[in-house]
mmCIF file of C-alpha atoms in Angstrom:
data_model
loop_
_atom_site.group_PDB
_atom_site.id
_atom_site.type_symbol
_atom_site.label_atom_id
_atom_site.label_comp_id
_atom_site.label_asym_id
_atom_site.label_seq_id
_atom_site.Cartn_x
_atom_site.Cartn_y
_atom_site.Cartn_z
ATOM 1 C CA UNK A 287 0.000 0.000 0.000
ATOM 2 C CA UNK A 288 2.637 2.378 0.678
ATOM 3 C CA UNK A 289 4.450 1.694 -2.620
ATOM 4 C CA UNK A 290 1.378 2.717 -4.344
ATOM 5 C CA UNK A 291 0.416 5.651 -2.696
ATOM 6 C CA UNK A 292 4.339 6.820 -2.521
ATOM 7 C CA UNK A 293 4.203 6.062 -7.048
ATOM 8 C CA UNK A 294 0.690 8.030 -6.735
ATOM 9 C CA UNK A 295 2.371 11.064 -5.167
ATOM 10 C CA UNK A 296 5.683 11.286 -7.780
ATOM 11 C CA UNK A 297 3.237 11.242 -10.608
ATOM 12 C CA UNK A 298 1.516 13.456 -8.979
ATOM 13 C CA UNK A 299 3.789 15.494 -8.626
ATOM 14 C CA UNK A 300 5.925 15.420 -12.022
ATOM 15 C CA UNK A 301 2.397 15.830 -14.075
ATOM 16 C CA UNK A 302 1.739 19.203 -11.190
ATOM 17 C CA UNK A 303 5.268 20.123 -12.198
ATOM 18 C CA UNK A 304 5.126 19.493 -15.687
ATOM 19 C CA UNK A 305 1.845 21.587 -16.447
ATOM 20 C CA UNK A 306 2.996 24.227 -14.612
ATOM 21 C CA UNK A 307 4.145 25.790 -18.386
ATOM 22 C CA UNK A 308 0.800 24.320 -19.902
ATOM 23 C CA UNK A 309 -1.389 27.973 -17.709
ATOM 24 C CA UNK A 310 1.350 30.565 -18.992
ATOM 25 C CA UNK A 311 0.682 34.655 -19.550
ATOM 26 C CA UNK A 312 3.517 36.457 -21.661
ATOM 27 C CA UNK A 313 6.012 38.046 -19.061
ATOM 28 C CA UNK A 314 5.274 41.589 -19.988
ATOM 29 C CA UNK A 315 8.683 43.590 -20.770
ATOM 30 C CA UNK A 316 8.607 47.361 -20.375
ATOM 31 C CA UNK A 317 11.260 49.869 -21.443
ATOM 32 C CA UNK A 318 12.191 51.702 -18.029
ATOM 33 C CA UNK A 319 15.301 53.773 -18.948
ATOM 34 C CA UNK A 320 18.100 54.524 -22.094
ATOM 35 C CA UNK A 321 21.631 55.561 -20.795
ATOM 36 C CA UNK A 322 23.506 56.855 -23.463
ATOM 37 C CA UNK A 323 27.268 55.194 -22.739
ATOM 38 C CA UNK A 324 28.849 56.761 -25.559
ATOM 39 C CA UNK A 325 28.357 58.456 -28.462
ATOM 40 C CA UNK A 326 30.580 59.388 -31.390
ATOM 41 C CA UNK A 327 30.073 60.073 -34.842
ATOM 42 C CA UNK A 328 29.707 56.425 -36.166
ATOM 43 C CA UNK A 329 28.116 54.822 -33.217
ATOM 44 C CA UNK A 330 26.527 54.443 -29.698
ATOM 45 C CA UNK A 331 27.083 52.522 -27.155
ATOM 46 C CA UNK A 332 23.403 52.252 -25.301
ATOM 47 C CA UNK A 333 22.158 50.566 -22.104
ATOM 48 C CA UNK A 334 17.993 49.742 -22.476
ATOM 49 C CA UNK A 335 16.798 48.709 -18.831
ATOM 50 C CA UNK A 336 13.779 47.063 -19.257
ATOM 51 C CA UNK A 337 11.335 45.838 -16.331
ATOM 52 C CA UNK A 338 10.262 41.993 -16.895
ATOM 53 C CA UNK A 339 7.276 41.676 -15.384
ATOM 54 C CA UNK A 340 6.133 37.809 -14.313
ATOM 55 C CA UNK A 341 1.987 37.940 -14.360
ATOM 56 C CA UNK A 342 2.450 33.539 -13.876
ATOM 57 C CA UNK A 343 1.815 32.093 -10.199
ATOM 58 C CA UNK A 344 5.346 30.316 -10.992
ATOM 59 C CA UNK A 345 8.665 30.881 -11.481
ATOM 60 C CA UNK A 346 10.080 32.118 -14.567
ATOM 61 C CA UNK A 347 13.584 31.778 -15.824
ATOM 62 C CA UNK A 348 14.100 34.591 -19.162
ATOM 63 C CA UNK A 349 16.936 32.390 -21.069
ATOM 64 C CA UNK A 350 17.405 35.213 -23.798
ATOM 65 C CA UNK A 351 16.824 37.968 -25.804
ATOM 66 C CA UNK A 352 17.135 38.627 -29.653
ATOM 67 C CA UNK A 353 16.626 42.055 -30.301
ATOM 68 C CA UNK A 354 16.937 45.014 -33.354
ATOM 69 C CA UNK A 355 16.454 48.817 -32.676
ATOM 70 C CA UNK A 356 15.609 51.390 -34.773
ATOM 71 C CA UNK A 357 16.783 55.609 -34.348
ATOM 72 C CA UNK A 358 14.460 57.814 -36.212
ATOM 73 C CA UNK A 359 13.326 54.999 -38.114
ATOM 74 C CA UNK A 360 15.715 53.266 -39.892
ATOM 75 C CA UNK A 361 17.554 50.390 -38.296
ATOM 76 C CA UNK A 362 20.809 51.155 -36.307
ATOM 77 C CA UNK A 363 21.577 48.099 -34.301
ATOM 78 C CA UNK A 364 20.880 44.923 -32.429
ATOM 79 C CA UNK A 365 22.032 41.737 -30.346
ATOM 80 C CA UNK A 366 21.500 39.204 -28.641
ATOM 81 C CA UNK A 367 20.878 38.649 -24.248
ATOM 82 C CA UNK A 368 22.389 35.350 -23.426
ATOM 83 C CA UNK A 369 22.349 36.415 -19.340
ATOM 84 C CA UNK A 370 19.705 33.843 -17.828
ATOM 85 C CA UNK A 371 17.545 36.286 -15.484
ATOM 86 C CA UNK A 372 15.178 35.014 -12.907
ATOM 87 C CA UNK A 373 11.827 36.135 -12.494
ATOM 88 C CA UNK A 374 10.063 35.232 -9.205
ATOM 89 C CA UNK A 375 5.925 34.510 -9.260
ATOM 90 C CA UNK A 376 3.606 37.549 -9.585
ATOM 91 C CA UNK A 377 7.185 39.949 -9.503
ATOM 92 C CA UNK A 378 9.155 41.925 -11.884
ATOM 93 C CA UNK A 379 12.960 42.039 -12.413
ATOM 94 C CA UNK A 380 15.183 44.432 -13.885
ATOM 95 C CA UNK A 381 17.219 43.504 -17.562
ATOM 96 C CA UNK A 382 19.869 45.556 -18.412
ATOM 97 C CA UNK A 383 20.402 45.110 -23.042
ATOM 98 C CA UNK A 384 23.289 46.710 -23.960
ATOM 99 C CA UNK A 385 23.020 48.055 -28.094
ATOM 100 C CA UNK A 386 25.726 49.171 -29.997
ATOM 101 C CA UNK A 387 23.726 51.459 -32.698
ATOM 102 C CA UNK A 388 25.464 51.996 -36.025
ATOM 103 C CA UNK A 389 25.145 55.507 -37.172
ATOM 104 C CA UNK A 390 27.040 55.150 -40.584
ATOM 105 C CA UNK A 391 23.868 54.671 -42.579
ATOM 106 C CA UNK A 392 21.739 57.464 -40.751
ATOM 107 C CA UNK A 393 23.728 60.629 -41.866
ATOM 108 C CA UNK A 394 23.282 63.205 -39.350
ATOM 109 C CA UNK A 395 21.714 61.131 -36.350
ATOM 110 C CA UNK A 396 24.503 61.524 -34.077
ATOM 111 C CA UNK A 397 24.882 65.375 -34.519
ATOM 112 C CA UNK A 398 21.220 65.729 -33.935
ATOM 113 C CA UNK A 399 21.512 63.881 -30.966
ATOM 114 C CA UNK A 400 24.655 65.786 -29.786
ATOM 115 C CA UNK A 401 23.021 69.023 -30.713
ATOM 116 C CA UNK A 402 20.168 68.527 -28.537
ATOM 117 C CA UNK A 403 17.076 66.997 -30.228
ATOM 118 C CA UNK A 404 15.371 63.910 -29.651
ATOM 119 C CA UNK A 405 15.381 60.558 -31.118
ATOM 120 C CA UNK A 406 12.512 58.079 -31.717
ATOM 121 C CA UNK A 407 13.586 54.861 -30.806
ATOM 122 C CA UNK A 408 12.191 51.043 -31.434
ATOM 123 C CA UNK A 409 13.499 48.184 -29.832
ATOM 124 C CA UNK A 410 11.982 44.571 -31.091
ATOM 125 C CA UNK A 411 12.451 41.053 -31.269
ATOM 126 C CA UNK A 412 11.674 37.633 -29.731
ATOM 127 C CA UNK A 413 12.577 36.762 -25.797
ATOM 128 C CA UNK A 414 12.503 33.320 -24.298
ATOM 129 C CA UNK A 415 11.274 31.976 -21.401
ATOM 130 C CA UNK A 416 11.764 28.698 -19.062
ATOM 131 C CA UNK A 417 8.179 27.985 -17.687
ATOM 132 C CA UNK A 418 7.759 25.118 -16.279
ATOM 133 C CA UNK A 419 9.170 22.767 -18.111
ATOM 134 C CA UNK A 420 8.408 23.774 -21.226
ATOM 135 C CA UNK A 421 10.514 26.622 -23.350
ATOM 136 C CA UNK A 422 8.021 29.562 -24.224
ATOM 137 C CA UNK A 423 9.255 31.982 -27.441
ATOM 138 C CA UNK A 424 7.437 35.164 -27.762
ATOM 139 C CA UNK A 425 8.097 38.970 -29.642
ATOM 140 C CA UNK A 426 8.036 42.448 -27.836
ATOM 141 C CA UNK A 427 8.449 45.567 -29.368
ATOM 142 C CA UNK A 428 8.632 48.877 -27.754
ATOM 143 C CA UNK A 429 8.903 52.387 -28.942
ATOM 144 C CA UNK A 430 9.879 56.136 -27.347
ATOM 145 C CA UNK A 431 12.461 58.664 -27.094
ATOM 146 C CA UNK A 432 15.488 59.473 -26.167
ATOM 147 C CA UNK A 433 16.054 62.608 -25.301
ATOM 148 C CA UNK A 434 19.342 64.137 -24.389
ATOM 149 C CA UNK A 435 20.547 64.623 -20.577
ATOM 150 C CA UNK A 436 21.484 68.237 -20.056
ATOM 151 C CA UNK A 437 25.056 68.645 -19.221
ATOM 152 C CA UNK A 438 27.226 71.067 -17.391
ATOM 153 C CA UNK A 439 30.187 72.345 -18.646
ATOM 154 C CA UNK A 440 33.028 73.677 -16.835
ATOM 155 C CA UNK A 441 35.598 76.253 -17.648
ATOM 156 C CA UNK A 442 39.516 74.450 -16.452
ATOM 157 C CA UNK A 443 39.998 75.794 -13.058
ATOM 158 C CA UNK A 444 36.618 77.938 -12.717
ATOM 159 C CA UNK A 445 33.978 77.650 -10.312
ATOM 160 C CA UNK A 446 31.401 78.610 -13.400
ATOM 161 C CA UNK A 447 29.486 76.464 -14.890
ATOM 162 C CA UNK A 448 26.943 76.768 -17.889
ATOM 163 C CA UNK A 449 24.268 73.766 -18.521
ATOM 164 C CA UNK A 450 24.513 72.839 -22.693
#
């Protein structure tokens, strides 16, 4: 009787594990913030922190991230998140997706940028997700603006400063 009732329980308990993927909601992933690293005249080096929000009553484990983004329109630049992040039940967690954006093909996106003005942004492509035990595959795209952090310049030696 025991050996029956102890067989009952690990089925039980791998068919409660494995449908755990089976009831799955899209983790919803929301653009939070866009550092500007560095900027010259043929590229950027970006930082997009997203927030992944987990709406599942389980665990969920984001494997990766393939993603493309656009300046003003035109495609600039993409890659690929290979950092497993965990997302606890009914929580969010931050993702940081680093972009190099080409500017070569834009003309003058970079000196609009550096003289000021704003830049539409899209950033798109396909995440994937551990849930359960099942591997879940599904697109996001988001689109903003950047806009440019004022900065304060300093004469050498002066206690002046002017914001630019």
């Amino acid at each position: 009787m025991f050996r029956i009732r102890a067989a009952f329980l690990l089925v039980l308990a791998m068919v409660t594990t494995g449908c755990t993927g089976l009831f799955f909601e899209e983790p919803v992933i929301t653009l939070r913030e866009i550092h500007v690293r560095q900027l010259s005249l043929t590229d950027a080096d970006l930082l997009f922190v997203a927030e992944v929000k987990n709406p599942n009553g389980y665990e969920l484990r984001l494997k990766s991230i393939d993603y493309t983004v656009h300046l003003n329109n035109r495609e600039t630049g993409g890659g690929a998140l290979r950092k497993e992040v965990t997302v606890a039940a009914s929580s969010s967690a931050p993702v940081e997706i680093p972009v190099t954006a080409r500017f070569g093909s834009l003309g003058g996106v970079a000196r609009l940028y550096l003289a000021g003005q704003e830049l539409s942004y899209k950033i798109e492509g396909k995440a994937l997700v551990k849930a359960g035990l099942f591997d879940r595959a599904f697109p996001f795209s988001r689109t903003g603006v950047i806009a440019p952090k004022k900065t304060e310049i300093r004469k050498p030696g002066s206690q002046e400063a002017r914001t630019g």
